[in-house]
XYZ file of N, CA and C in Angstrom:
444
model
N 0.822 -1.200 0.000
C 0.000 0.000 0.000
C 0.871 1.271 0.000
N 1.955 1.267 0.813
C 2.863 2.415 0.834
C 3.545 2.602 -0.517
N 3.920 1.490 -1.143
C 4.568 1.565 -2.453
C 3.587 2.154 -3.463
N 2.347 1.737 -3.407
C 1.359 2.277 -4.337
C 1.183 3.777 -4.128
N 1.151 4.210 -2.891
C 1.021 5.657 -2.625
C 2.250 6.407 -3.134
N 3.412 5.816 -2.971
C 4.637 6.461 -3.465
C 4.617 6.563 -4.990
N 4.198 5.495 -5.665
C 4.099 5.508 -7.130
C 3.089 6.568 -7.565
N 1.952 6.610 -6.874
C 0.933 7.609 -7.202
C 1.497 9.027 -7.065
N 2.261 9.257 -6.007
C 2.850 10.583 -5.788
C 3.902 10.897 -6.850
N 4.760 9.939 -7.148
C 5.809 10.154 -8.149
C 5.239 10.470 -9.523
N 4.140 9.810 -9.872
C 3.563 9.959 -11.209
C 2.375 10.913 -11.236
N 2.089 11.546 -10.100
C 0.968 12.482 -9.986
C -0.345 11.865 -10.467
N -0.643 10.696 -9.923
C -1.859 9.970 -10.272
C -2.730 9.879 -9.020
N -4.016 10.207 -9.154
C -4.927 10.212 -8.012
C -5.667 8.890 -7.821
N -5.832 8.146 -8.881
C -6.637 6.930 -8.831
C -5.768 5.734 -8.415
N -6.010 5.219 -7.209
C -5.221 4.133 -6.647
C -5.192 2.890 -7.539
N -6.340 2.546 -8.095
C -6.435 1.318 -8.887
C -5.584 1.384 -10.158
N -5.280 2.585 -10.636
C -4.499 2.730 -11.880
C -3.038 2.295 -11.690
N -2.530 2.433 -10.472
C -1.117 2.129 -10.240
C -0.878 0.841 -9.463
N -1.930 0.135 -9.105
C -1.764 -1.069 -8.263
C -0.877 -2.133 -8.913
N -1.070 -2.391 -10.196
C -0.257 -3.396 -10.879
C 1.211 -3.006 -10.931
N 1.479 -1.745 -11.293
C 2.848 -1.245 -11.332
C 3.463 -1.289 -9.932
N 2.685 -0.886 -8.938
C 3.176 -0.892 -7.559
C 3.516 -2.305 -7.097
N 2.726 -3.273 -7.513
C 2.986 -4.664 -7.146
C 4.322 -5.140 -7.706
N 4.581 -4.816 -8.969
C 5.863 -5.180 -9.584
C 7.005 -4.474 -8.859
N 6.823 -3.179 -8.600
C 7.859 -2.401 -7.914
C 8.148 -2.987 -6.534
N 7.106 -3.391 -5.841
C 7.302 -3.976 -4.508
C 8.081 -5.283 -4.605
N 7.745 -6.118 -5.608
C 8.463 -7.394 -5.779
C 9.947 -7.168 -6.028
N 10.272 -6.117 -6.767
C 11.672 -5.870 -7.128
C 12.446 -5.113 -6.045
N 11.748 -4.362 -5.192
C 12.442 -3.489 -4.236
C 12.172 -3.819 -2.772
N 11.242 -4.718 -2.514
C 10.803 -5.049 -1.145
C 10.333 -3.802 -0.398
N 9.944 -2.793 -1.125
C 9.419 -1.579 -0.513
C 10.470 -0.597 -0.023
N 11.752 -0.902 -0.227
C 12.823 0.003 0.193
C 12.706 1.306 -0.609
N 12.548 2.455 0.075
C 12.332 3.731 -0.639
C 13.442 4.090 -1.630
N 14.701 3.888 -1.248
C 15.808 4.200 -2.166
C 15.732 3.318 -3.400
N 15.573 2.014 -3.190
C 15.501 1.090 -4.309
C 14.276 1.367 -5.171
N 13.178 1.748 -4.546
C 11.969 2.069 -5.289
C 12.219 3.223 -6.259
N 12.838 4.294 -5.759
C 13.150 5.437 -6.627
C 14.084 5.029 -7.759
N 15.098 4.241 -7.435
C 16.043 3.797 -8.459
C 15.353 2.911 -9.495
N 14.458 2.058 -9.029
C 13.742 1.175 -9.946
C 12.851 1.977 -10.888
N 12.145 2.965 -10.363
C 11.283 3.803 -11.207
C 12.130 4.582 -12.209
N 13.283 5.109 -11.777
C 14.191 5.798 -12.711
C 14.639 4.849 -13.814
N 14.970 3.630 -13.414
C 15.418 2.639 -14.377
C 14.312 2.318 -15.382
N 13.084 2.193 -14.908
C 11.967 1.935 -15.823
C 11.855 3.049 -16.861
N 12.035 4.281 -16.405
C 11.960 5.402 -17.344
C 13.148 5.386 -18.314
N 14.337 5.134 -17.795
C 15.529 5.099 -18.649
C 15.426 4.009 -19.708
N 14.796 2.895 -19.357
C 14.651 1.774 -20.286
C 13.383 1.905 -21.138
N 12.723 3.054 -21.047
C 11.488 3.345 -21.794
C 10.352 2.380 -21.471
N 10.381 1.825 -20.283
C 9.284 0.974 -19.826
C 8.203 1.812 -19.150
N 8.566 3.026 -18.824
C 7.655 3.996 -18.224
C 7.939 5.311 -18.935
N 6.918 5.905 -19.517
C 7.160 7.156 -20.240
C 5.945 8.076 -20.123
N 6.211 9.359 -20.275
C 5.143 10.343 -20.200
C 4.640 10.619 -21.605
N 3.359 10.386 -21.822
C 2.726 10.607 -23.124
C 2.208 12.044 -23.150
N 2.854 12.902 -23.935
C 2.478 14.316 -23.973
C 1.080 14.538 -24.536
N 0.695 13.745 -25.514
C -0.624 13.901 -26.118
C -1.748 13.624 -25.127
N -1.551 12.600 -24.290
C -2.559 12.249 -23.285
C -2.307 12.958 -21.957
N -1.131 13.537 -21.845
C -0.693 14.220 -20.628
C -0.772 13.295 -19.410
N -0.236 12.074 -19.593
C -0.224 11.115 -18.492
C 0.894 10.096 -18.684
N 1.254 9.434 -17.602
C 2.266 8.395 -17.641
C 1.666 7.126 -18.211
N 2.472 6.410 -19.010
C 2.041 5.164 -19.635
C 3.076 4.081 -19.335
N 2.611 2.847 -19.184
C 3.490 1.710 -18.982
C 2.729 0.446 -19.348
N 3.507 -0.605 -19.601
C 2.949 -1.910 -19.914
C 3.450 -2.867 -18.841
N 2.550 -3.270 -17.944
C 2.953 -4.101 -16.811
C 3.523 -5.443 -17.246
N 2.973 -6.019 -18.309
C 3.477 -7.304 -18.798
C 4.922 -7.148 -19.278
N 5.177 -6.070 -20.021
C 6.545 -5.836 -20.512
C 7.504 -5.561 -19.360
N 7.073 -4.779 -18.382
C 7.918 -4.501 -17.216
C 8.223 -5.795 -16.479
N 7.196 -6.592 -16.257
C 7.370 -7.873 -15.565
C 8.346 -8.757 -16.328
N 8.191 -8.828 -17.643
C 9.035 -9.676 -18.479
C 10.479 -9.177 -18.511
N 10.661 -7.886 -18.755
C 12.021 -7.350 -18.920
C 12.779 -7.216 -17.617
N 12.081 -7.229 -16.491
C 12.789 -7.136 -15.207
C 12.745 -8.453 -14.440
N 12.184 -9.504 -15.056
C 12.026 -10.790 -14.375
C 13.346 -11.506 -14.130
N 14.357 -11.232 -14.939
C 15.629 -11.946 -14.800
C 16.422 -11.495 -13.582
N 15.985 -10.444 -12.936
C 16.688 -9.965 -11.753
C 15.823 -10.176 -10.527
N 16.455 -10.593 -9.466
C 15.743 -10.828 -8.216
C 15.311 -9.529 -7.562
N 16.157 -8.502 -7.695
C 15.844 -7.242 -7.019
C 16.522 -6.077 -7.728
N 16.301 -4.903 -7.204
C 16.819 -3.692 -7.829
C 18.349 -3.599 -7.746
N 18.959 -4.278 -6.787
C 20.426 -4.279 -6.711
C 21.000 -4.884 -7.992
N 20.400 -5.986 -8.445
C 20.848 -6.599 -9.698
C 20.655 -5.650 -10.876
N 19.527 -4.941 -10.871
C 19.259 -3.990 -11.950
C 20.266 -2.849 -11.947
N 20.606 -2.342 -10.751
C 21.592 -1.264 -10.661
C 22.969 -1.753 -11.099
N 23.294 -2.984 -10.741
C 24.575 -3.540 -11.161
C 24.625 -3.636 -12.685
N 23.543 -4.082 -13.279
C 23.471 -4.168 -14.745
C 23.620 -2.776 -15.364
N 22.981 -1.784 -14.745
C 23.077 -0.408 -15.240
C 24.530 0.088 -15.157
N 25.210 -0.233 -14.056
C 26.603 0.198 -13.900
C 27.514 -0.463 -14.928
N 27.170 -1.675 -15.320
C 27.986 -2.374 -16.312
C 27.948 -1.690 -17.673
N 26.960 -0.839 -17.898
C 26.867 -0.092 -19.152
C 27.826 1.095 -19.188
N 28.361 1.483 -18.018
C 29.343 2.563 -17.967
C 30.646 2.098 -18.610
N 31.442 3.033 -19.048
C 32.757 2.670 -19.585
C 33.589 2.031 -18.470
N 34.584 1.243 -18.858
C 35.457 0.590 -17.869
C 36.104 1.648 -16.970
N 36.500 2.720 -17.581
C 37.137 3.807 -16.847
C 36.184 4.414 -15.811
N 34.955 4.646 -16.204
C 33.967 5.203 -15.282
C 33.671 4.217 -14.153
N 33.640 2.922 -14.463
C 33.434 1.909 -13.431
C 34.578 1.927 -12.414
N 35.801 2.036 -12.911
C 36.966 2.088 -12.025
C 36.923 3.349 -11.160
N 36.529 4.451 -11.764
C 36.425 5.708 -11.020
C 35.374 5.584 -9.921
N 34.240 4.983 -10.244
C 33.173 4.789 -9.271
C 33.638 3.888 -8.134
N 34.440 2.882 -8.432
C 34.986 2.016 -7.390
C 35.884 2.814 -6.449
N 36.706 3.684 -7.004
C 37.560 4.543 -6.165
C 36.699 5.433 -5.275
N 35.659 6.025 -5.858
C 34.775 6.903 -5.089
C 34.079 6.131 -3.975
N 33.669 4.902 -4.260
C 32.975 4.090 -3.255
C 33.869 3.812 -2.051
N 35.159 3.690 -2.295
C 36.102 3.441 -1.186
C 36.219 4.633 -0.243
N 35.839 5.808 -0.721
C 35.965 7.020 0.092
C 34.773 7.243 1.014
N 33.727 6.482 0.841
C 32.562 6.614 1.720
C 31.451 7.438 1.107
N 30.535 7.850 1.973
C 29.315 8.529 1.524
C 29.571 9.938 1.002
N 30.612 10.593 1.477
C 30.927 11.931 0.980
C 32.442 12.133 1.008
N 32.909 12.998 0.119
C 34.340 13.266 0.030
C 34.555 14.560 -0.724
N 35.731 15.100 -0.604
C 36.118 16.309 -1.320
C 36.605 15.920 -2.718
N 36.382 16.799 -3.670
C 36.828 16.541 -5.040
C 38.340 16.353 -5.071
N 39.042 17.118 -4.267
C 40.506 16.997 -4.225
C 40.939 15.594 -3.802
N 40.179 14.985 -2.886
C 40.505 13.643 -2.401
C 40.347 12.618 -3.515
N 39.247 12.675 -4.255
C 39.057 11.708 -5.341
C 40.095 11.930 -6.435
N 40.517 13.178 -6.649
C 41.569 13.431 -7.642
C 42.869 12.744 -7.238
N 43.227 12.831 -5.967
C 44.457 12.190 -5.477
C 44.353 10.672 -5.614
N 43.228 10.111 -5.180
C 43.038 8.660 -5.258
C 43.059 8.203 -6.707
N 42.373 8.931 -7.586
C 42.305 8.555 -8.997
C 43.683 8.617 -9.643
N 44.449 9.684 -9.368
C 45.801 9.794 -9.927
C 46.685 8.668 -9.416
N 46.556 8.331 -8.143
C 47.339 7.244 -7.551
C 46.951 5.913 -8.207
N 45.684 5.702 -8.445
C 45.211 4.469 -9.072
C 45.782 4.353 -10.476
N 45.869 5.463 -11.192
C 46.418 5.447 -12.546
C 47.894 5.069 -12.542
N 48.630 5.535 -11.547
C 50.055 5.228 -11.444
C 50.260 3.748 -11.125
N 49.451 3.225 -10.216
C 49.586 1.820 -9.806
C 49.213 0.868 -10.935
N 48.130 1.151 -11.617
C 47.635 0.268 -12.665
C 47.930 0.866 -14.030
N 49.179 0.751 -14.446
C 49.616 1.326 -15.708
C 48.840 0.735 -16.882
N 48.458 -0.543 -16.796
C 47.723 -1.189 -17.884
C 46.256 -0.763 -17.922
N 45.831 -0.040 -16.915
C 44.426 0.356 -16.823
C 44.059 1.294 -17.961
N 42.781 1.349 -18.269
C 42.286 2.281 -19.289
C 42.161 3.682 -18.706
N 42.650 3.865 -17.497
C 42.369 5.050 -16.712
C 43.020 6.344 -17.174
N 43.989 6.313 -18.018
C 44.748 7.518 -18.313
C 44.073 8.484 -19.281
N 42.940 8.142 -19.809
C 42.365 8.937 -20.882
C 41.471 10.094 -20.450
N 40.741 9.944 -19.380
C 39.744 10.944 -19.012
C 40.107 11.576 -17.677
N 39.934 12.894 -17.584
C 40.247 13.608 -16.362
C 39.215 13.383 -15.272
N 39.607 13.717 -14.061
C 38.753 13.525 -12.893
C 37.436 14.279 -13.037
N 37.492 15.526 -13.451
C 36.269 16.333 -13.566
C 35.279 15.723 -14.553
N 35.796 15.250 -15.684
C 34.921 14.648 -16.694
C 34.294 13.347 -16.182
N 35.099 12.513 -15.525
C 34.568 11.271 -14.966
C 33.552 11.560 -13.864
N 33.868 12.530 -13.023
C 32.945 12.900 -11.954
C 31.626 13.394 -12.547
N 31.701 14.181 -13.599
C 30.490 14.678 -14.256
C 29.657 13.522 -14.806
N 30.310 12.527 -15.398
C 29.603 11.355 -15.922
C 28.906 10.592 -14.815
N 29.600 10.377 -13.717
C 29.048 9.623 -12.584
C 27.880 10.383 -11.959
N 28.002 11.696 -11.846
C 26.919 12.525 -11.303
C 25.725 12.512 -12.257
N 26.007 12.643 -13.549
C 24.940 12.647 -14.560
C 24.147 11.341 -14.543
N 24.821 10.238 -14.267
C 24.168 8.931 -14.223
C 23.538 8.640 -12.857
N 23.563 9.660 -11.967
C 22.937 9.575 -10.637
C 23.584 8.575 -9.694
N 24.891 8.326 -9.855
C 25.584 7.464 -8.919
C 26.134 8.257 -7.742
N 26.397 9.534 -7.977
C 26.877 10.434 -6.938
C 26.116 11.762 -7.040
N 26.077 12.450 -5.919
C 25.531 13.812 -5.926
C 26.689 14.762 -5.708
N 26.812 15.727 -6.584
C 27.863 16.726 -6.449
C 27.343 17.829 -5.523
N 28.123 18.164 -4.510
C 27.666 19.228 -3.586
C 27.543 20.558 -4.302
N 26.600 21.362 -3.822
C 26.360 22.690 -4.404
C 27.506 23.606 -4.106
């Protein structure tokens, strides 16, 4: 029920029965975890399984297609992992470095860690893109939030 209310709020839908099927799928994939729920809904939109129809001025989705295309994963963690695998190898390595720093860090710190990682792993694909560009990619893909 909470998941359905969250879906209704996210999609600005007033009729509970309209979102029950979608909410059921979302609950199966996220166990109702609010963070995972948001990530799952974002993923549905990114994969064009959920889209806003301008002509009808409403959100549209196909529950059968969502169920089918997300059935191979047990939960949203698997889906996020699959999404991360679409990043370049370099961006994945950068994200791993950032993850080691914890929930928040200074840009200068990730620059030092990233430069050190490049020196250690000479065979790495890491030498091509600068820290700012990689950070922008990771932020754009919603893996990190850049402080204001």
